[in-house]
Amino acid sequence: MNGRLALFTFGVFAKPADDPANDGFHVRNDPILAAVPLAEGYLGRSGYPDEPGPDMWGEYVFPHFCEERGDGWTPQTLSLWQDLESAMAFAYQGLHGEALHHGREWFEPPQWPPYALWWVPENHTPTRREACAKHLHLHEHGAGQQVFTFRQPVSPDGTPVELNGQKIKQIATRNAARLAAASKTG
């Protein structure tokens, strides 16, 4: 099966969303969302309720173990990528990679996987409900052919693969150049 890589991320703030402890997250959020479309291998992402941007991919739902605390905002993303290396280069390098280094400042230590990956057919756009189901499957059963992590990646046909570190570095370098060029013209 040829496919596209779906990536779902999920976190729970340790303090209410608008607490000053989360200011570092909020300051980085818009620049990161602006950088995503410039990333090599990026194919699209689901939008958010009541915010301008891309359309939502289904109803905005949360994993079943998420405890709503009344602040109405628990960060999650759902995006599509061309391949594993492109998704990993964006996630762990550049603005997003820098933000990951601060995650412990903002989020509860997860009792669940912080993200889930799975392959989808070319003509399929995953929904948030599907993402939550994949995330739950990863949490309950671990990585496998249906859903996996960057540490245990599989190809679209379900066979284990190794990530190409050199390709990831090259993509990250090109992403940085694209972002720098865009900031000069923007």
Coordinates of N, CA and C in Angstrom, one line a residue:
M1 N 0.8 -1.2 0.0 CA 0.0 0.0 0.0 C 0.9 1.2 0.0
N2 N 0.6 2.1 -0.9 CA 1.2 3.4 -0.9 C 0.3 4.3 0.0
G3 N 0.9 5.2 0.7 CA 0.0 6.0 1.6 C 0.7 7.2 2.0
R4 N 0.0 7.9 2.9 CA 0.4 9.1 3.6 C 0.5 8.8 5.1
L5 N 1.4 9.5 5.7 CA 1.6 9.3 7.1 C 0.7 10.2 7.9
A6 N -0.1 9.7 8.8 CA -0.9 10.5 9.7 C -0.1 10.6 11.0
L7 N -0.1 11.8 11.6 CA 0.6 12.1 12.9 C -0.4 12.8 13.8
F8 N -0.7 12.2 15.0 CA -1.6 12.7 16.0 C -0.7 13.0 17.2
T9 N -0.8 14.2 17.7 CA -0.1 14.5 19.0 C -1.1 15.0 20.0
F10 N -0.8 14.7 21.3 CA -1.7 15.0 22.3 C -1.0 15.3 23.6
G11 N -1.4 16.3 24.3 CA -0.8 16.6 25.6 C -1.8 17.3 26.5
V12 N -1.6 17.2 27.8 CA -2.4 17.9 28.8 C -1.6 18.9 29.6
F13 N -2.0 20.1 29.6 CA -1.3 21.1 30.4 C -1.3 20.7 31.8
A14 N -0.2 21.0 32.5 CA -0.1 20.7 33.9 C -0.9 21.8 34.7
K15 N -1.1 23.0 34.1 CA -1.9 24.0 34.8 C -2.9 24.5 33.7
P16 N -3.9 25.3 34.2 CA -4.9 25.7 33.2 C -4.3 26.4 32.0
A17 N -4.9 26.3 30.8 CA -4.3 26.8 29.6 C -3.9 28.2 29.6
D18 N -4.6 29.1 30.3 CA -4.2 30.5 30.3 C -3.3 30.9 31.5
D19 N -2.8 29.9 32.2 CA -1.9 30.2 33.3 C -0.6 30.7 32.7
P20 N 0.1 31.7 33.4 CA 1.3 32.2 32.9 C 2.4 31.1 32.7
A21 N 2.3 30.0 33.4 CA 3.3 28.9 33.2 C 3.3 28.4 31.8
N22 N 2.2 28.6 31.0 CA 2.1 28.1 29.6 C 2.4 29.2 28.6
D23 N 2.9 30.4 29.0 CA 3.2 31.5 28.1 C 4.2 31.1 27.0
G24 N 5.2 30.3 27.4 CA 6.2 29.9 26.4 C 5.6 29.0 25.4
F25 N 4.6 28.2 25.7 CA 3.9 27.4 24.7 C 3.2 28.3 23.8
H26 N 2.4 29.2 24.3 CA 1.5 30.1 23.5 C 2.3 31.0 22.6
V27 N 3.5 31.5 23.1 CA 4.4 32.3 22.2 C 4.9 31.6 21.0
R28 N 5.1 30.3 21.2 CA 5.7 29.5 20.1 C 4.6 28.9 19.2
N29 N 3.3 28.8 19.6 CA 2.3 28.1 18.9 C 2.1 28.7 17.5
D30 N 1.8 30.0 17.4 CA 1.5 30.6 16.1 C 2.7 30.5 15.1
P31 N 3.9 30.8 15.5 CA 5.1 30.6 14.6 C 5.2 29.2 14.2
I32 N 5.0 28.2 15.0 CA 5.1 26.8 14.6 C 4.0 26.5 13.6
L33 N 2.8 26.9 13.9 CA 1.7 26.6 12.9 C 2.0 27.3 11.6
A34 N 2.6 28.5 11.6 CA 3.0 29.1 10.3 C 4.1 28.4 9.6
A35 N 5.0 27.7 10.3 CA 6.1 27.0 9.7 C 5.7 25.7 9.1
V36 N 4.6 25.1 9.6 CA 4.2 23.7 9.2 C 4.1 23.7 7.6
P37 N 3.3 24.6 7.0 CA 3.1 24.5 5.6 C 4.4 24.6 4.8
L38 N 5.4 25.2 5.3 CA 6.7 25.4 4.6 C 7.5 24.1 4.7
A39 N 7.2 23.2 5.6 CA 8.0 22.0 5.8 C 7.9 21.0 4.6
E40 N 9.1 20.5 4.3 CA 9.1 19.5 3.2 C 8.3 18.3 3.6
G41 N 7.5 17.8 2.7 CA 6.8 16.5 3.0 C 5.4 16.8 3.7
Y42 N 5.2 18.0 4.1 CA 3.9 18.3 4.7 C 2.8 18.3 3.7
L43 N 1.7 17.6 4.0 CA 0.5 17.5 3.1 C -0.7 18.2 3.6
G44 N -0.9 18.4 4.9 CA -2.0 19.1 5.4 C -2.2 18.8 6.9
R45 N -3.1 19.6 7.5 CA -3.5 19.4 8.9 C -4.9 19.8 9.1
S46 N -5.4 19.2 10.2 CA -6.8 19.5 10.6 C -6.7 20.9 11.3
G47 N -7.8 21.7 11.1 CA -7.9 22.9 11.8 C -8.5 22.7 13.2
Y48 N -8.8 23.8 13.8 CA -9.4 23.8 15.2 C -10.7 24.6 15.2
P49 N -11.6 24.2 16.2 CA -12.9 24.9 16.3 C -12.7 26.4 16.5
D50 N -13.5 27.2 15.9 CA -13.6 28.6 16.2 C -12.2 29.3 15.9
E51 N -11.4 28.8 15.1 CA -10.1 29.5 14.7 C -10.0 29.5 13.2
P52 N -9.5 30.6 12.7 CA -9.3 30.6 11.2 C -8.2 29.6 10.8
G53 N -8.2 29.1 9.6 CA -7.2 28.2 9.2 C -7.9 27.0 8.4
P54 N -7.2 25.9 8.4 CA -7.7 24.8 7.7 C -9.0 24.2 8.2
D55 N -9.7 23.5 7.4 CA -11.0 22.9 7.9 C -10.7 21.8 8.9
M56 N -11.6 21.5 9.7 CA -11.5 20.5 10.7 C -11.7 19.1 10.0
W57 N -11.0 18.2 10.5 CA -11.1 16.8 9.9 C -12.0 16.0 10.9
G58 N -13.3 16.3 10.9 CA -14.2 15.6 11.8 C -14.4 16.4 13.1
E59 N -15.3 15.9 13.9 CA -15.6 16.5 15.2 C -14.4 16.6 16.1
Y60 N -14.2 17.6 16.8 CA -13.1 17.8 17.7 C -13.4 17.0 19.0
V61 N -12.7 15.9 19.1 CA -12.8 15.0 20.2 C -11.5 14.8 20.9
F62 N -11.5 14.2 22.1 CA -10.4 13.9 22.9 C -10.2 12.4 23.2
P63 N -9.0 12.0 23.5 CA -8.9 10.6 24.0 C -9.7 10.4 25.2
H64 N -10.2 9.2 25.4 CA -11.2 8.9 26.4 C -10.6 9.2 27.8
F65 N -9.3 9.1 28.0 CA -8.7 9.3 29.3 C -8.5 10.8 29.6
C66 N -8.8 11.7 28.7 CA -8.6 13.1 28.9 C -9.6 13.6 29.9
E67 N -9.2 14.2 30.9 CA -10.1 14.8 31.9 C -10.2 16.3 31.6
E68 N -11.4 16.7 31.2 CA -11.7 18.1 30.9 C -11.7 18.9 32.2
R69 N -10.8 19.9 32.3 CA -10.6 20.7 33.5 C -11.4 22.0 33.4
G70 N -12.1 22.3 32.4 CA -12.9 23.5 32.3 C -12.2 24.6 31.6
D71 N -10.9 24.4 31.2 CA -10.2 25.5 30.5 C -10.5 25.4 29.0
G72 N -11.0 24.2 28.6 CA -11.5 24.1 27.2 C -10.4 23.9 26.2
W73 N -9.1 23.7 26.6 CA -8.1 23.6 25.6 C -7.0 22.7 26.0
T74 N -6.9 21.5 25.4 CA -5.9 20.5 25.6 C -5.2 20.4 24.3
P75 N -3.9 20.8 24.1 CA -3.3 20.8 22.8 C -3.3 19.4 22.1
Q76 N -3.7 19.4 20.9 CA -3.6 18.2 20.1 C -3.5 18.6 18.6
T77 N -2.8 17.9 17.8 CA -2.6 18.1 16.4 C -2.9 16.9 15.6
L78 N -3.4 17.0 14.4 CA -3.5 15.9 13.4 C -3.1 16.4 12.1
S79 N -2.1 15.8 11.5 CA -1.5 16.2 10.3 C -1.2 15.0 9.4
L80 N -0.9 15.3 8.1 CA -0.5 14.3 7.1 C 0.8 14.7 6.5
W81 N 1.6 13.6 6.3 CA 3.0 13.8 5.8 C 3.3 12.8 4.7
Q82 N 4.2 13.2 3.9 CA 4.6 12.4 2.7 C 5.4 11.1 3.2
D83 N 6.2 11.3 4.2 CA 7.0 10.1 4.7 C 7.4 10.3 6.1
L84 N 8.0 9.3 6.7 CA 8.5 9.3 8.1 C 9.5 10.4 8.3
E85 N 10.5 10.5 7.4 CA 11.6 11.4 7.6 C 11.2 12.8 7.6
S86 N 10.2 13.2 6.8 CA 9.7 14.5 6.7 C 9.0 14.9 8.0
A87 N 8.2 14.0 8.5 CA 7.5 14.3 9.8 C 8.5 14.4 10.9
M88 N 9.4 13.5 11.0 CA 10.4 13.5 12.1 C 11.3 14.8 12.0
A89 N 11.7 15.2 10.8 CA 12.5 16.4 10.7 C 11.8 17.6 11.2
F90 N 10.5 17.7 10.9 CA 9.7 18.9 11.4 C 9.5 18.7 12.9
A91 N 9.2 17.6 13.4 CA 8.8 17.4 14.8 C 10.0 17.6 15.7
Y92 N 11.2 17.2 15.3 CA 12.3 17.2 16.2 C 13.4 18.2 15.9
Q93 N 13.2 19.0 14.9 CA 14.2 20.1 14.5 C 13.5 21.4 14.4
G94 N 14.2 22.5 14.3 CA 13.6 23.8 14.1 C 12.8 24.2 15.3
L95 N 11.8 25.1 15.0 CA 10.9 25.7 16.0 C 10.2 24.6 16.9
H96 N 9.7 23.6 16.2 CA 8.9 22.6 16.9 C 9.9 21.8 17.8
G97 N 11.0 21.4 17.3 CA 12.0 20.7 18.1 C 12.4 21.5 19.3
E98 N 12.6 22.8 19.1 CA 13.0 23.6 20.3 C 11.9 23.6 21.3
A99 N 10.6 23.7 20.9 CA 9.5 23.7 21.8 C 9.4 22.4 22.6
L100 N 9.8 21.3 21.9 CA 9.7 20.0 22.6 C 10.7 19.9 23.8
H101 N 11.8 20.7 23.7 CA 12.7 20.7 24.8 C 12.1 21.3 26.1
H102 N 11.0 22.1 25.9 CA 10.4 22.8 27.0 C 9.1 22.1 27.4
G103 N 8.7 21.0 26.8 CA 7.5 20.3 27.1 C 7.2 20.1 28.6
R104 N 8.2 19.7 29.3 CA 8.1 19.4 30.7 C 7.6 20.6 31.5
E105 N 7.9 21.8 31.0 CA 7.5 23.0 31.7 C 6.0 23.2 31.6
W106 N 5.4 22.7 30.5 CA 4.0 23.0 30.3 C 3.0 21.8 30.5
F107 N 3.5 20.6 30.2 CA 2.6 19.4 30.2 C 2.8 18.5 31.4
E108 N 1.7 17.8 31.7 CA 1.7 16.7 32.7 C 2.6 15.6 32.1
P109 N 3.4 15.0 33.0 CA 4.1 13.8 32.4 C 3.1 12.8 31.9
P110 N 3.2 12.4 30.6 CA 2.1 11.6 30.0 C 2.1 10.2 30.6
Q111 N 0.9 9.7 30.8 CA 0.7 8.3 31.2 C 0.3 7.6 29.9
W112 N 0.4 8.2 28.8 CA 0.0 7.7 27.5 C 1.1 8.1 26.4
P113 N 1.0 7.5 25.2 CA 2.0 8.0 24.2 C 1.7 9.5 23.9
P114 N 2.7 10.3 23.7 CA 2.5 11.7 23.3 C 2.1 11.9 21.9
Y115 N 2.3 10.8 21.1 CA 1.9 10.9 19.7 C 1.6 9.5 19.1
A116 N 1.0 9.5 18.0 CA 0.8 8.2 17.3 C 0.9 8.4 15.8
L117 N 1.5 7.4 15.1 CA 1.7 7.5 13.7 C 1.0 6.3 13.0
W118 N 0.4 6.5 11.8 CA -0.2 5.4 11.1 C -0.3 5.8 9.6
W119 N -0.3 4.8 8.8 CA -0.4 5.1 7.3 C -1.9 5.1 6.9
V120 N -2.2 6.0 6.0 CA -3.6 6.1 5.5 C -3.5 6.1 4.0
P121 N -4.5 5.5 3.3 CA -4.5 5.5 1.8 C -4.5 6.9 1.3
E122 N -4.0 7.0 0.0 CA -3.9 8.3 -0.6 C -5.2 9.1 -0.7
N123 N -6.4 8.4 -0.8 CA -7.7 9.1 -0.9 C -8.4 9.3 0.4
H124 N -7.7 9.1 1.6 CA -8.3 9.1 2.9 C -7.7 10.2 3.7
T125 N -8.6 11.0 4.3 CA -8.2 12.0 5.3 C -8.7 11.5 6.7
P126 N -7.7 11.3 7.6 CA -8.1 10.8 8.9 C -9.0 11.8 9.7
T127 N -9.9 11.3 10.5 CA -10.6 12.2 11.4 C -10.0 12.2 12.8
R128 N -10.4 13.2 13.5 CA -9.9 13.2 14.9 C -10.4 12.0 15.7
R129 N -11.6 11.5 15.4 CA -12.1 10.3 16.1 C -11.2 9.2 15.8
E130 N -10.8 9.0 14.5 CA -9.9 8.0 14.1 C -8.6 8.1 14.8
A131 N -8.1 9.4 14.9 CA -6.8 9.6 15.6 C -6.9 9.2 17.0
C132 N -7.9 9.5 17.7 CA -8.1 9.1 19.1 C -8.1 7.6 19.2
A133 N -8.8 6.9 18.3 CA -8.8 5.4 18.3 C -7.4 4.9 18.1
K134 N -6.7 5.4 17.2 CA -5.3 4.9 16.9 C -4.4 5.2 18.1
H135 N -4.6 6.4 18.7 CA -3.8 6.7 19.9 C -4.1 5.7 21.1
L136 N -5.4 5.4 21.3 CA -5.8 4.5 22.3 C -5.2 3.1 22.0
H137 N -5.3 2.7 20.7 CA -4.7 1.4 20.4 C -3.2 1.3 20.7
L138 N -2.5 2.4 20.4 CA -1.0 2.4 20.7 C -0.8 2.3 22.2
H139 N -1.6 3.1 22.9 CA -1.5 3.1 24.4 C -1.8 1.7 25.0
E140 N -2.8 1.0 24.5 CA -3.2 -0.3 25.0 C -2.4 -1.5 24.5
H141 N -1.9 -1.4 23.3 CA -1.3 -2.6 22.6 C 0.2 -2.3 22.2
G142 N 0.6 -1.1 22.3 CA 2.0 -0.8 21.8 C 2.1 -0.7 20.3
A143 N 3.3 -0.4 19.9 CA 3.5 -0.2 18.4 C 3.4 -1.5 17.6
G144 N 2.9 -1.4 16.4 CA 2.7 -2.5 15.5 C 2.4 -2.0 14.1
Q145 N 1.8 -2.9 13.3 CA 1.5 -2.5 12.0 C 0.4 -1.5 11.8
Q146 N -0.5 -1.4 12.8 CA -1.7 -0.5 12.7 C -1.3 0.9 13.1
V147 N -0.5 1.0 14.1 CA -0.1 2.3 14.7 C 1.3 2.1 15.3
F148 N 2.1 3.2 15.2 CA 3.5 3.0 15.6 C 4.1 4.3 16.1
T149 N 5.4 4.3 16.4 CA 6.1 5.5 16.8 C 7.3 5.7 15.9
F150 N 8.0 6.8 16.1 CA 9.3 7.0 15.4 C 10.4 6.0 15.8
R151 N 10.2 5.5 17.1 CA 11.2 4.5 17.6 C 11.0 3.1 17.0
Q152 N 9.7 2.8 16.6 CA 9.4 1.5 16.0 C 8.6 1.7 14.7
P153 N 9.2 2.4 13.7 CA 8.4 2.7 12.5 C 8.2 1.5 11.6
V154 N 7.1 1.6 10.9 CA 6.8 0.6 9.8 C 6.6 1.3 8.5
S155 N 6.8 0.5 7.5 CA 6.5 1.0 6.1 C 5.0 1.0 5.9
P156 N 4.5 1.6 4.8 CA 3.1 1.5 4.5 C 2.6 0.0 4.3
D157 N 3.4 -0.9 4.0 CA 3.0 -2.3 3.9 C 3.1 -3.0 5.3
G158 N 3.5 -2.3 6.3 CA 3.5 -2.9 7.7 C 4.8 -3.5 8.1
T159 N 5.8 -3.5 7.3 CA 7.1 -4.1 7.7 C 7.9 -3.1 8.4
P160 N 8.6 -3.5 9.4 CA 9.5 -2.6 10.2 C 10.6 -2.0 9.3
V161 N 10.9 -0.7 9.5 CA 11.9 0.0 8.7 C 12.7 0.8 9.7
E162 N 13.9 1.2 9.2 CA 14.7 2.1 9.9 C 14.6 3.5 9.3
L163 N 14.6 4.5 10.2 CA 14.6 5.9 9.7 C 16.0 6.2 9.1
N164 N 16.0 7.1 8.1 CA 17.2 7.5 7.4 C 17.6 8.8 8.1
G165 N 18.6 8.7 9.0 CA 19.1 9.9 9.7 C 19.6 11.0 8.8
Q166 N 20.4 10.6 7.8 CA 21.0 11.5 6.9 C 19.8 12.3 6.2
K167 N 18.8 11.6 5.7 CA 17.7 12.3 5.0 C 17.0 13.2 6.0
I168 N 16.8 12.8 7.2 CA 16.2 13.7 8.2 C 17.0 15.0 8.4
K169 N 18.3 14.9 8.5 CA 19.2 16.1 8.6 C 19.1 17.0 7.4
Q170 N 19.1 16.4 6.2 CA 19.0 17.1 5.0 C 17.6 17.9 4.9
I171 N 16.5 17.2 5.3 CA 15.2 17.8 5.2 C 15.2 19.0 6.2
A172 N 15.7 18.7 7.4 CA 15.7 19.8 8.5 C 16.5 21.0 8.0
T173 N 17.6 20.8 7.3 CA 18.4 21.9 6.7 C 17.6 22.7 5.7
R174 N 16.9 22.0 4.8 CA 16.1 22.6 3.8 C 14.9 23.3 4.4
N175 N 14.3 22.7 5.5 CA 13.2 23.4 6.2 C 13.7 24.7 6.8
A176 N 14.8 24.7 7.4 CA 15.4 25.9 8.0 C 15.6 27.0 7.0
A177 N 16.1 26.6 5.8 CA 16.3 27.6 4.7 C 15.0 28.1 4.2
R178 N 14.0 27.3 4.1 CA 12.7 27.8 3.6 C 12.1 28.8 4.6
L179 N 12.2 28.5 5.9 CA 11.7 29.3 6.9 C 12.4 30.7 6.9
A180 N 13.7 30.6 6.8 CA 14.5 31.9 6.8 C 14.1 32.7 5.5
A181 N 14.0 32.1 4.4 CA 13.6 32.8 3.2 C 12.2 33.4 3.3
A182 N 11.3 32.7 3.9 CA 9.9 33.2 4.1 C 9.9 34.3 5.1
S183 N 10.8 34.3 6.1 CA 10.8 35.4 7.1 C 11.3 36.7 6.5
K184 N 12.2 36.5 5.5 CA 12.8 37.7 4.8 C 11.7 38.4 3.9
T185 N 10.9 37.5 3.3 CA 9.8 38.1 2.4 C 8.5 38.4 3.1
G186 N 8.3 37.9 4.3 CA 7.1 38.1 5.0 C 7.1 39.3 5.9

